[in-house]
Amino acid sequence: MSIVNEWLHKYGSYGKNSDGSITRTGGTPIYYEVVQALRAEMDKLGMQTDVDAVGNLHGYLPGSDKDAKSIVIGSHLDTVISGGMFDGMLGVIGGMEVVRRLRESKTVLRHPVEVFGFDLEESSPLGGTFGSWCVTGMVDTSTEDFEKNLQSYGWNLRDVAAAKRDISKFGCYLEYHIEQGDYLDSHKLDIGAVSGIVGIVRYTVRAFGSSNHAGTTMMANRRDALIAMCRLILASEKKAREISDTLVFTVGKISVLPGAENVIPGECEATFEFRHMDKAVTDEFFAAIQAMAAEIKECEFTFTDNCAQYATPCDPELIKTIDAVAGEVGASHVVMPSGAGHDANAMAHSGVPIGMIFVPSVAGISHHGKEWTDERHVDMGAEVLYRTVLAIDKKDF
């Protein structure tokens, strides 16, 4: 087993559950255990290391040119509950592998290399990709209950401010990640050079009907909010398929009030999420949902926008470089979008050029204990990442 795979299996197993899945949620004791373990490995590699006030791990390897901007590599160290060992961890280990190879070959790049292991990339009360947004200094602190949620992690606004880095010194950002979908695996491809990260739009949808006795209210007289919501969900799912085969629609949360088995639901709340690279497509879809809701006369619907992260393109030169390097190492490869959000989003929105390298997720499984990427693909992706760093070191940012 290669060193990169050894590291991945060793450190990716922190937080392992009895069923083999991993629970290493951000800001928890097990999260900080893996941070300290990886920091010790970075120290052995001769990197200058630190952990910021919100739990982001950082390692720095100087370059020969003190004025050159950094090549930044990163991903996240937290997992979802009962997740897998590859999501996020692969990118941090990949960055460390780049440094290991540079040290082993006694190669000194002109640009510094910085490696980040971000905290709280996964969804949390503080929002997704929280750690990387802190690093860019672009956290939205005005959201409802933000300070209260910070305090639940033992942090305050000073900690958020202290995590900000000087982004003007970042020349580019690279993220090595499993695809988390099935495109590469189903098409027997080795490497994806990511073209961009799809837009994520999320609404809280509420249906208001009328609660009443479940036994005495005849079907013709009911204003059942749950039934109305189900009708809208089914209609929206059908419409998503009609609009585009790359538009995805998910209802991951639903609740009813009053929530009693013998009472007709008078209110129903659900989260509607949709993703696509083109804002015009998500706008069209939302307009269609609103129109369909208006046709359901038994209830009234409201829509509250709680997420609008529009598509983030990767840097064209980095896409071209990654794609070319994949060809040079003999990997089958494709330029493709990412259907999931990543820490690269925060970097791109702060003005840092981003590039992403995907390797296959077997059967497209992710956020699950059965998440898997074959060792040969882990090694191949690390090779592409290393050679990409060598290639872009020759350029000015």
Short mmCIF file of C-alpha atoms in Angstrom, two decimals:
data_model
loop_
_atom_site.label_atom_id
_atom_site.label_comp_id
_atom_site.label_asym_id
_atom_site.label_seq_id
_atom_site.Cartn_x
_atom_site.Cartn_y
_atom_site.Cartn_z
CA MET A 1 0.00 0.00 0.00
CA SER A 2 1.32 3.45 -0.93
CA ILE A 3 2.01 6.05 1.75
CA VAL A 4 -0.91 8.22 0.62
CA ASN A 5 -3.27 5.24 1.00
CA GLU A 6 -1.74 4.33 4.37
CA TRP A 7 -2.31 7.87 5.63
CA LEU A 8 -5.83 7.91 4.24
CA HIS A 9 -6.84 4.66 5.91
CA LYS A 10 -5.12 5.57 9.19
CA TYR A 11 -6.41 9.10 9.65
CA GLY A 12 -9.66 8.63 7.77
CA SER A 13 -10.64 6.01 10.35
CA TYR A 14 -10.76 8.50 13.24
CA GLY A 15 -14.34 8.41 14.48
CA LYS A 16 -15.03 4.91 13.15
CA ASN A 17 -18.36 3.41 14.24
CA SER A 18 -19.09 -0.25 14.90
CA ASP A 19 -20.71 -0.59 11.45
CA GLY A 20 -17.59 0.75 9.72
CA SER A 21 -18.98 4.20 9.00
CA ILE A 22 -17.26 7.37 10.24
CA THR A 23 -18.70 10.07 12.48
CA ARG A 24 -16.24 12.93 12.90
CA THR A 25 -18.40 16.02 12.96
CA GLY A 26 -16.74 19.41 13.09
CA GLY A 27 -15.65 20.97 16.36
CA THR A 28 -15.94 17.72 18.35
CA PRO A 29 -13.21 16.03 20.44
CA ILE A 30 -12.62 13.33 17.80
CA TYR A 31 -12.29 16.05 15.16
CA TYR A 32 -9.57 17.77 17.18
CA GLU A 33 -7.83 14.42 17.72
CA VAL A 34 -7.34 13.95 13.99
CA VAL A 35 -6.29 17.59 13.62
CA GLN A 36 -3.48 17.10 16.13
CA ALA A 37 -2.44 13.78 14.57
CA LEU A 38 -2.20 15.31 11.10
CA ARG A 39 -0.43 18.36 12.45
CA ALA A 40 2.24 16.03 13.88
CA GLU A 41 2.66 14.47 10.40
CA MET A 42 2.98 17.93 8.86
CA ASP A 43 5.61 18.81 11.45
CA LYS A 44 7.58 15.72 10.43
CA LEU A 45 7.45 16.94 6.83
CA GLY A 46 9.12 20.18 7.90
CA MET A 47 6.04 22.36 7.47
CA GLN A 48 5.22 25.36 9.62
CA THR A 49 1.90 24.44 11.24
CA ASP A 50 -0.91 26.00 13.21
CA VAL A 51 -4.55 25.43 14.12
CA ASP A 52 -6.73 28.51 14.04
CA ALA A 53 -9.45 29.59 16.48
CA VAL A 54 -12.24 27.69 14.67
CA GLY A 55 -10.35 24.44 14.19
CA ASN A 56 -8.83 24.79 10.72
CA LEU A 57 -5.50 22.95 10.35
CA HIS A 58 -2.83 24.78 8.33
CA GLY A 59 0.61 23.80 7.09
CA TYR A 60 3.09 26.02 5.22
CA LEU A 61 6.09 25.01 3.11
CA PRO A 62 8.21 28.00 1.98
CA GLY A 63 9.22 28.48 -1.63
CA SER A 64 12.42 29.92 -3.05
CA ASP A 65 10.80 33.24 -4.04
CA LYS A 66 9.68 35.19 -0.96
CA ASP A 67 7.44 37.38 -3.12
CA ALA A 68 5.67 34.51 -4.92
CA LYS A 69 2.06 33.75 -4.06
CA SER A 70 1.15 30.40 -2.56
CA ILE A 71 -0.19 27.28 -4.22
CA VAL A 72 -2.92 26.38 -1.74
CA ILE A 73 -4.24 22.81 -1.44
CA GLY A 74 -7.09 21.89 0.83
CA SER A 75 -10.28 20.13 1.77
CA HIS A 76 -12.14 19.32 4.98
CA LEU A 77 -11.53 17.00 7.93
CA ASP A 78 -15.09 16.69 9.26
CA THR A 79 -17.65 14.11 8.12
CA VAL A 80 -21.39 13.79 8.13
CA ILE A 81 -22.88 11.48 10.78
CA SER A 82 -22.20 7.87 9.68
CA GLY A 83 -20.26 9.04 6.64
CA GLY A 84 -17.19 7.63 4.90
CA MET A 85 -13.44 8.04 5.23
CA PHE A 86 -12.73 9.55 1.80
CA ASP A 87 -14.95 12.64 1.61
CA GLY A 88 -12.72 15.59 2.51
CA MET A 89 -9.87 13.65 4.12
CA LEU A 90 -8.60 12.58 0.69
CA GLY A 91 -7.86 16.18 -0.29
CA VAL A 92 -5.93 16.99 2.88
CA ILE A 93 -3.89 13.78 2.66
CA GLY A 94 -3.32 14.53 -1.03
CA GLY A 95 -1.86 17.93 -0.17
CA MET A 96 0.43 16.35 2.42
CA GLU A 97 1.52 13.78 -0.17
CA VAL A 98 2.56 16.61 -2.50
CA VAL A 99 4.74 18.03 0.28
CA ARG A 100 6.14 14.58 1.11
CA ARG A 101 7.21 14.05 -2.50
CA LEU A 102 8.77 17.47 -2.71
CA ARG A 103 10.78 16.82 0.46
CA GLU A 104 11.76 13.31 -0.57
CA SER A 105 13.03 14.50 -3.97
CA LYS A 106 14.62 17.61 -2.40
CA THR A 107 12.61 19.76 -4.80
CA VAL A 108 12.12 23.39 -3.77
CA LEU A 109 9.32 25.13 -5.62
CA ARG A 110 9.39 28.82 -6.40
CA HIS A 111 5.96 29.25 -4.84
CA PRO A 112 5.13 28.35 -1.24
CA VAL A 113 2.74 25.44 -0.74
CA GLU A 114 0.00 25.73 1.87
CA VAL A 115 -2.21 22.83 2.96
CA PHE A 116 -5.51 23.36 4.78
CA GLY A 117 -7.73 20.88 6.62
CA PHE A 118 -10.96 22.82 7.07
CA ASP A 119 -13.46 22.46 9.89
CA LEU A 120 -17.27 22.29 9.48
CA GLU A 121 -17.48 21.89 5.72
CA GLU A 122 -20.49 19.67 6.18
CA SER A 123 -23.86 21.18 7.03
CA SER A 124 -24.11 22.49 10.59
CA PRO A 125 -25.99 25.18 12.55
CA LEU A 126 -23.29 27.56 11.27
CA GLY A 127 -23.89 26.59 7.65
CA GLY A 128 -21.80 24.52 5.24
CA THR A 129 -18.12 25.25 4.41
CA PHE A 130 -17.90 27.34 7.56
CA GLY A 131 -14.15 26.87 8.15
CA SER A 132 -13.12 27.95 4.66
CA TRP A 133 -15.47 30.95 4.73
CA CYS A 134 -13.74 32.00 7.97
CA VAL A 135 -10.34 31.73 6.26
CA THR A 136 -11.53 34.03 3.46
CA GLY A 137 -13.10 36.46 5.95
CA MET A 138 -16.46 36.22 4.20
CA VAL A 139 -18.65 34.58 6.85
CA ASP A 140 -22.15 36.01 7.04
CA THR A 141 -22.42 36.82 10.75
CA SER A 142 -25.85 38.45 10.39
CA THR A 143 -27.83 35.23 10.05
CA GLU A 144 -30.42 34.34 12.70
CA ASP A 145 -28.95 32.86 15.90
CA PHE A 146 -25.40 33.08 14.50
CA GLU A 147 -23.74 34.11 17.77
CA LYS A 148 -25.80 31.58 19.73
CA ASN A 149 -24.71 28.83 17.35
CA LEU A 150 -21.08 29.98 17.62
CA GLN A 151 -21.29 29.72 21.39
CA SER A 152 -22.51 26.12 21.12
CA TYR A 153 -19.04 25.32 19.71
CA GLY A 154 -17.29 27.40 22.37
CA TRP A 155 -16.44 30.18 19.88
CA ASN A 156 -17.23 33.88 19.55
CA LEU A 157 -17.00 36.58 16.88
CA ARG A 158 -13.36 37.28 17.79
CA ASP A 159 -12.51 33.67 16.93
CA VAL A 160 -14.16 34.04 13.53
CA ALA A 161 -12.19 37.21 12.84
CA ALA A 162 -8.93 35.62 14.03
CA ALA A 163 -9.29 32.76 11.49
CA LYS A 164 -9.11 35.14 8.51
CA ARG A 165 -5.98 34.82 6.34
CA ASP A 166 -4.41 37.22 3.88
CA ILE A 167 -6.06 35.90 0.73
CA SER A 168 -4.01 38.30 -1.43
CA LYS A 169 -1.08 35.91 -0.89
CA PHE A 170 -2.98 32.95 -2.37
CA GLY A 171 -2.09 32.41 -6.03
CA CYS A 172 -4.51 29.55 -6.61
CA TYR A 173 -6.43 26.87 -4.74
CA LEU A 174 -6.50 23.15 -5.64
CA GLU A 175 -8.86 20.59 -4.15
CA TYR A 176 -8.51 16.84 -4.65
CA HIS A 177 -11.78 15.03 -3.92
CA ILE A 178 -13.86 11.97 -4.59
CA GLU A 179 -16.60 12.67 -7.11
CA GLN A 180 -19.46 11.70 -4.73
CA GLY A 181 -21.51 10.76 -7.77
CA ASP A 182 -21.44 7.87 -10.24
CA TYR A 183 -20.39 9.51 -13.51
CA LEU A 184 -16.70 8.55 -13.43
CA ASP A 185 -17.35 5.09 -12.04
CA SER A 186 -20.18 4.24 -14.44
CA HIS A 187 -18.20 5.48 -17.44
CA LYS A 188 -15.00 3.70 -16.33
CA LEU A 189 -13.05 6.97 -16.17
CA ASP A 190 -10.09 7.68 -13.87
CA ILE A 191 -9.97 11.46 -13.47
CA GLY A 192 -12.40 14.34 -13.64
CA ALA A 193 -11.06 17.85 -14.25
CA VAL A 194 -13.83 19.89 -12.64
CA SER A 195 -15.31 22.69 -14.73
CA GLY A 196 -17.25 24.27 -11.89
CA ILE A 197 -19.41 23.70 -8.83
CA VAL A 198 -23.15 23.68 -9.42
CA GLY A 199 -25.41 26.26 -7.90
CA ILE A 200 -27.34 25.19 -4.80
CA VAL A 201 -30.72 26.82 -4.18
CA ARG A 202 -32.72 25.91 -1.08
CA TYR A 203 -36.16 27.07 0.07
CA THR A 204 -38.20 26.39 3.18
CA VAL A 205 -41.68 25.70 1.84
CA ARG A 206 -44.71 25.87 4.13
CA ALA A 207 -48.24 24.70 3.38
CA PHE A 208 -51.07 26.08 5.51
CA GLY A 209 -54.33 24.17 5.67
CA SER A 210 -56.65 23.48 8.59
CA SER A 211 -56.27 21.05 11.50
CA ASN A 212 -59.34 19.04 12.38
CA HIS A 213 -60.49 15.74 13.85
CA ALA A 214 -59.19 12.79 11.82
CA GLY A 215 -62.30 10.69 12.40
CA THR A 216 -65.12 13.17 11.91
CA THR A 217 -63.86 15.31 9.02
CA MET A 218 -64.93 13.80 5.71
CA MET A 219 -62.45 13.65 2.84
CA ALA A 220 -64.32 16.22 0.76
CA ASN A 221 -64.02 18.81 3.54
CA ARG A 222 -60.36 18.43 4.41
CA ARG A 223 -57.62 21.02 4.00
CA ASP A 224 -54.72 18.66 4.72
CA ALA A 225 -51.39 20.50 4.56
CA LEU A 226 -49.37 17.29 4.30
CA ILE A 227 -51.36 16.01 1.32
CA ALA A 228 -50.99 19.41 -0.38
CA MET A 229 -47.23 19.34 0.21
CA CYS A 230 -46.99 15.81 -1.18
CA ARG A 231 -48.83 16.89 -4.31
CA LEU A 232 -46.40 19.78 -4.78
CA ILE A 233 -43.37 17.54 -4.18
CA LEU A 234 -44.50 14.99 -6.77
CA ALA A 235 -45.32 17.70 -9.32
CA SER A 236 -41.94 19.36 -8.73
CA GLU A 237 -40.07 16.08 -9.12
CA LYS A 238 -41.80 15.50 -12.47
CA LYS A 239 -41.11 19.07 -13.61
CA ALA A 240 -37.40 18.80 -12.71
CA ARG A 241 -37.07 15.78 -15.01
CA GLU A 242 -38.80 17.68 -17.82
CA ILE A 243 -36.64 20.81 -17.56
CA SER A 244 -33.17 19.23 -17.66
CA ASP A 245 -31.55 15.84 -17.13
CA THR A 246 -28.81 17.59 -15.12
CA LEU A 247 -31.18 19.45 -12.78
CA VAL A 248 -31.55 17.69 -9.43
CA PHE A 249 -34.35 18.22 -6.91
CA THR A 250 -34.44 16.93 -3.34
CA VAL A 251 -36.78 17.19 -0.37
CA GLY A 252 -34.63 16.05 2.54
CA LYS A 253 -36.65 17.42 5.47
CA ILE A 254 -40.37 17.47 6.13
CA SER A 255 -42.47 18.03 9.27
CA VAL A 256 -46.11 18.51 10.17
CA LEU A 257 -48.09 20.33 12.85
CA PRO A 258 -49.65 19.51 15.19
CA GLY A 259 -48.02 16.12 14.59
CA ALA A 260 -50.64 13.90 16.22
CA GLU A 261 -51.91 10.64 14.70
CA ASN A 262 -55.56 11.59 15.11
CA VAL A 263 -55.34 15.18 13.86
CA ILE A 264 -55.32 16.30 10.23
CA PRO A 265 -52.10 18.26 9.65
CA GLY A 266 -52.86 21.96 9.51
CA GLU A 267 -49.32 22.98 8.62
CA CYS A 268 -46.50 21.24 6.77
CA GLU A 269 -42.94 22.44 6.30
CA ALA A 270 -40.41 20.99 3.85
CA THR A 271 -37.01 21.90 2.47
CA PHE A 272 -36.82 22.08 -1.34
CA GLU A 273 -33.29 21.98 -2.71
CA PHE A 274 -32.27 22.12 -6.37
CA ARG A 275 -28.91 22.23 -8.11
CA HIS A 276 -27.68 23.10 -11.60
CA MET A 277 -24.76 24.90 -13.23
CA ASP A 278 -27.05 27.47 -14.91
CA LYS A 279 -28.90 30.02 -12.76
CA ALA A 280 -31.49 30.44 -15.52
CA VAL A 281 -32.45 26.79 -15.09
CA THR A 282 -32.91 27.00 -11.31
CA ASP A 283 -34.85 30.27 -11.74
CA GLU A 284 -37.14 28.61 -14.29
CA PHE A 285 -37.68 25.65 -12.00
CA PHE A 286 -38.54 27.79 -8.97
CA ALA A 287 -41.03 29.82 -11.00
CA ALA A 288 -42.66 26.55 -12.09
CA ILE A 289 -42.88 25.35 -8.46
CA GLN A 290 -44.59 28.58 -7.43
CA ALA A 291 -47.07 28.28 -10.29
CA MET A 292 -47.88 24.67 -9.39
CA ALA A 293 -48.36 25.62 -5.74
CA ALA A 294 -50.89 28.27 -6.76
CA GLU A 295 -52.96 25.54 -8.46
CA ILE A 296 -53.32 23.57 -5.22
CA LYS A 297 -56.40 25.35 -3.89
CA GLU A 298 -56.84 23.46 -0.59
CA CYS A 299 -53.86 25.21 1.02
CA GLU A 300 -51.74 28.33 0.85
CA PHE A 301 -47.97 28.08 0.35
CA THR A 302 -45.11 30.34 1.39
CA PHE A 303 -41.49 30.17 0.24
CA THR A 304 -38.50 31.35 2.27
CA ASP A 305 -35.10 31.50 0.56
CA ASN A 306 -32.46 30.09 2.91
CA CYS A 307 -29.63 29.30 0.48
CA ALA A 308 -28.62 30.70 -2.88
CA GLN A 309 -25.08 29.65 -3.78
CA TYR A 310 -24.95 30.11 -7.51
CA ALA A 311 -22.62 28.12 -9.73
CA THR A 312 -18.90 28.65 -9.26
CA PRO A 313 -16.69 28.16 -12.34
CA CYS A 314 -13.20 26.77 -12.00
CA ASP A 315 -10.29 28.69 -13.50
CA PRO A 316 -9.95 27.86 -17.24
CA GLU A 317 -6.15 27.60 -17.09
CA LEU A 318 -6.27 25.26 -14.11
CA ILE A 319 -8.91 23.10 -15.82
CA LYS A 320 -6.69 22.90 -18.89
CA THR A 321 -3.60 22.06 -16.83
CA ILE A 322 -5.33 19.31 -14.80
CA ASP A 323 -6.87 17.80 -17.92
CA ALA A 324 -3.50 17.81 -19.72
CA VAL A 325 -1.67 16.28 -16.75
CA ALA A 326 -4.26 13.51 -16.53
CA GLY A 327 -3.52 12.66 -20.15
CA GLU A 328 0.23 12.70 -19.52
CA VAL A 329 -0.04 10.08 -16.75
CA GLY A 330 -2.16 7.82 -18.96
CA ALA A 331 -5.42 8.32 -17.07
CA SER A 332 -8.76 8.26 -18.83
CA HIS A 333 -10.23 11.68 -18.08
CA VAL A 334 -13.07 14.11 -18.67
CA VAL A 335 -13.95 17.74 -17.91
CA MET A 336 -17.08 17.67 -15.75
CA PRO A 337 -19.08 19.75 -13.24
CA SER A 338 -19.31 19.03 -9.53
CA GLY A 339 -22.80 18.32 -8.24
CA ALA A 340 -21.71 18.85 -4.61
CA GLY A 341 -20.51 21.95 -2.82
CA HIS A 342 -16.89 22.22 -1.65
CA ASP A 343 -14.49 24.48 0.25
CA ALA A 344 -13.31 25.63 -3.18
CA ASN A 345 -16.54 27.68 -3.30
CA ALA A 346 -15.34 30.01 -0.55
CA MET A 347 -11.96 30.44 -2.22
CA ALA A 348 -13.49 31.25 -5.59
CA HIS A 349 -15.88 33.80 -4.11
CA SER A 350 -12.93 35.54 -2.47
CA GLY A 351 -11.25 35.90 -5.88
CA VAL A 352 -8.77 32.99 -5.70
CA PRO A 353 -8.57 30.92 -8.94
CA ILE A 354 -9.70 27.36 -8.18
CA GLY A 355 -9.09 23.94 -9.73
CA MET A 356 -10.49 20.58 -8.66
CA ILE A 357 -9.47 16.99 -9.34
CA PHE A 358 -12.03 14.18 -9.01
CA VAL A 359 -11.47 10.45 -8.69
CA PRO A 360 -14.29 7.88 -8.83
CA SER A 361 -16.61 6.99 -5.97
CA VAL A 362 -17.44 3.30 -6.40
CA ALA A 363 -21.13 3.00 -7.36
CA GLY A 364 -21.46 6.75 -6.75
CA ILE A 365 -21.78 6.22 -2.98
CA SER A 366 -20.83 9.04 -0.60
CA HIS A 367 -21.98 10.40 2.78
CA HIS A 368 -22.35 6.74 3.76
CA GLY A 369 -20.22 4.10 5.46
CA LYS A 370 -19.89 2.20 2.18
CA GLU A 371 -18.15 5.15 0.50
CA TRP A 372 -15.12 3.77 -1.34
CA THR A 373 -12.43 4.74 -3.84
CA ASP A 374 -9.98 2.12 -5.07
CA GLU A 375 -6.34 2.43 -4.03
CA ARG A 376 -5.16 2.77 -7.62
CA HIS A 377 -7.43 5.77 -8.11
CA VAL A 378 -6.24 7.35 -4.86
CA ASP A 379 -2.67 6.99 -6.13
CA MET A 380 -3.55 8.22 -9.62
CA GLY A 381 -5.31 11.32 -8.31
CA ALA A 382 -2.36 12.09 -6.02
CA GLU A 383 -0.04 11.80 -9.03
CA VAL A 384 -2.20 14.21 -11.04
CA LEU A 385 -2.28 16.64 -8.10
CA TYR A 386 1.51 16.49 -7.66
CA ARG A 387 2.23 17.02 -11.35
CA THR A 388 -0.32 19.83 -11.52
CA VAL A 389 1.52 21.61 -8.68
CA LEU A 390 4.82 21.20 -10.56
CA ALA A 391 3.25 22.57 -13.73
CA ILE A 392 1.68 25.64 -12.17
CA ASP A 393 4.82 26.42 -10.16
CA LYS A 394 6.31 27.55 -13.47
CA LYS A 395 3.63 30.21 -13.83
CA ASP A 396 3.06 33.62 -12.28
CA PHE A 397 -0.19 34.41 -10.49
#
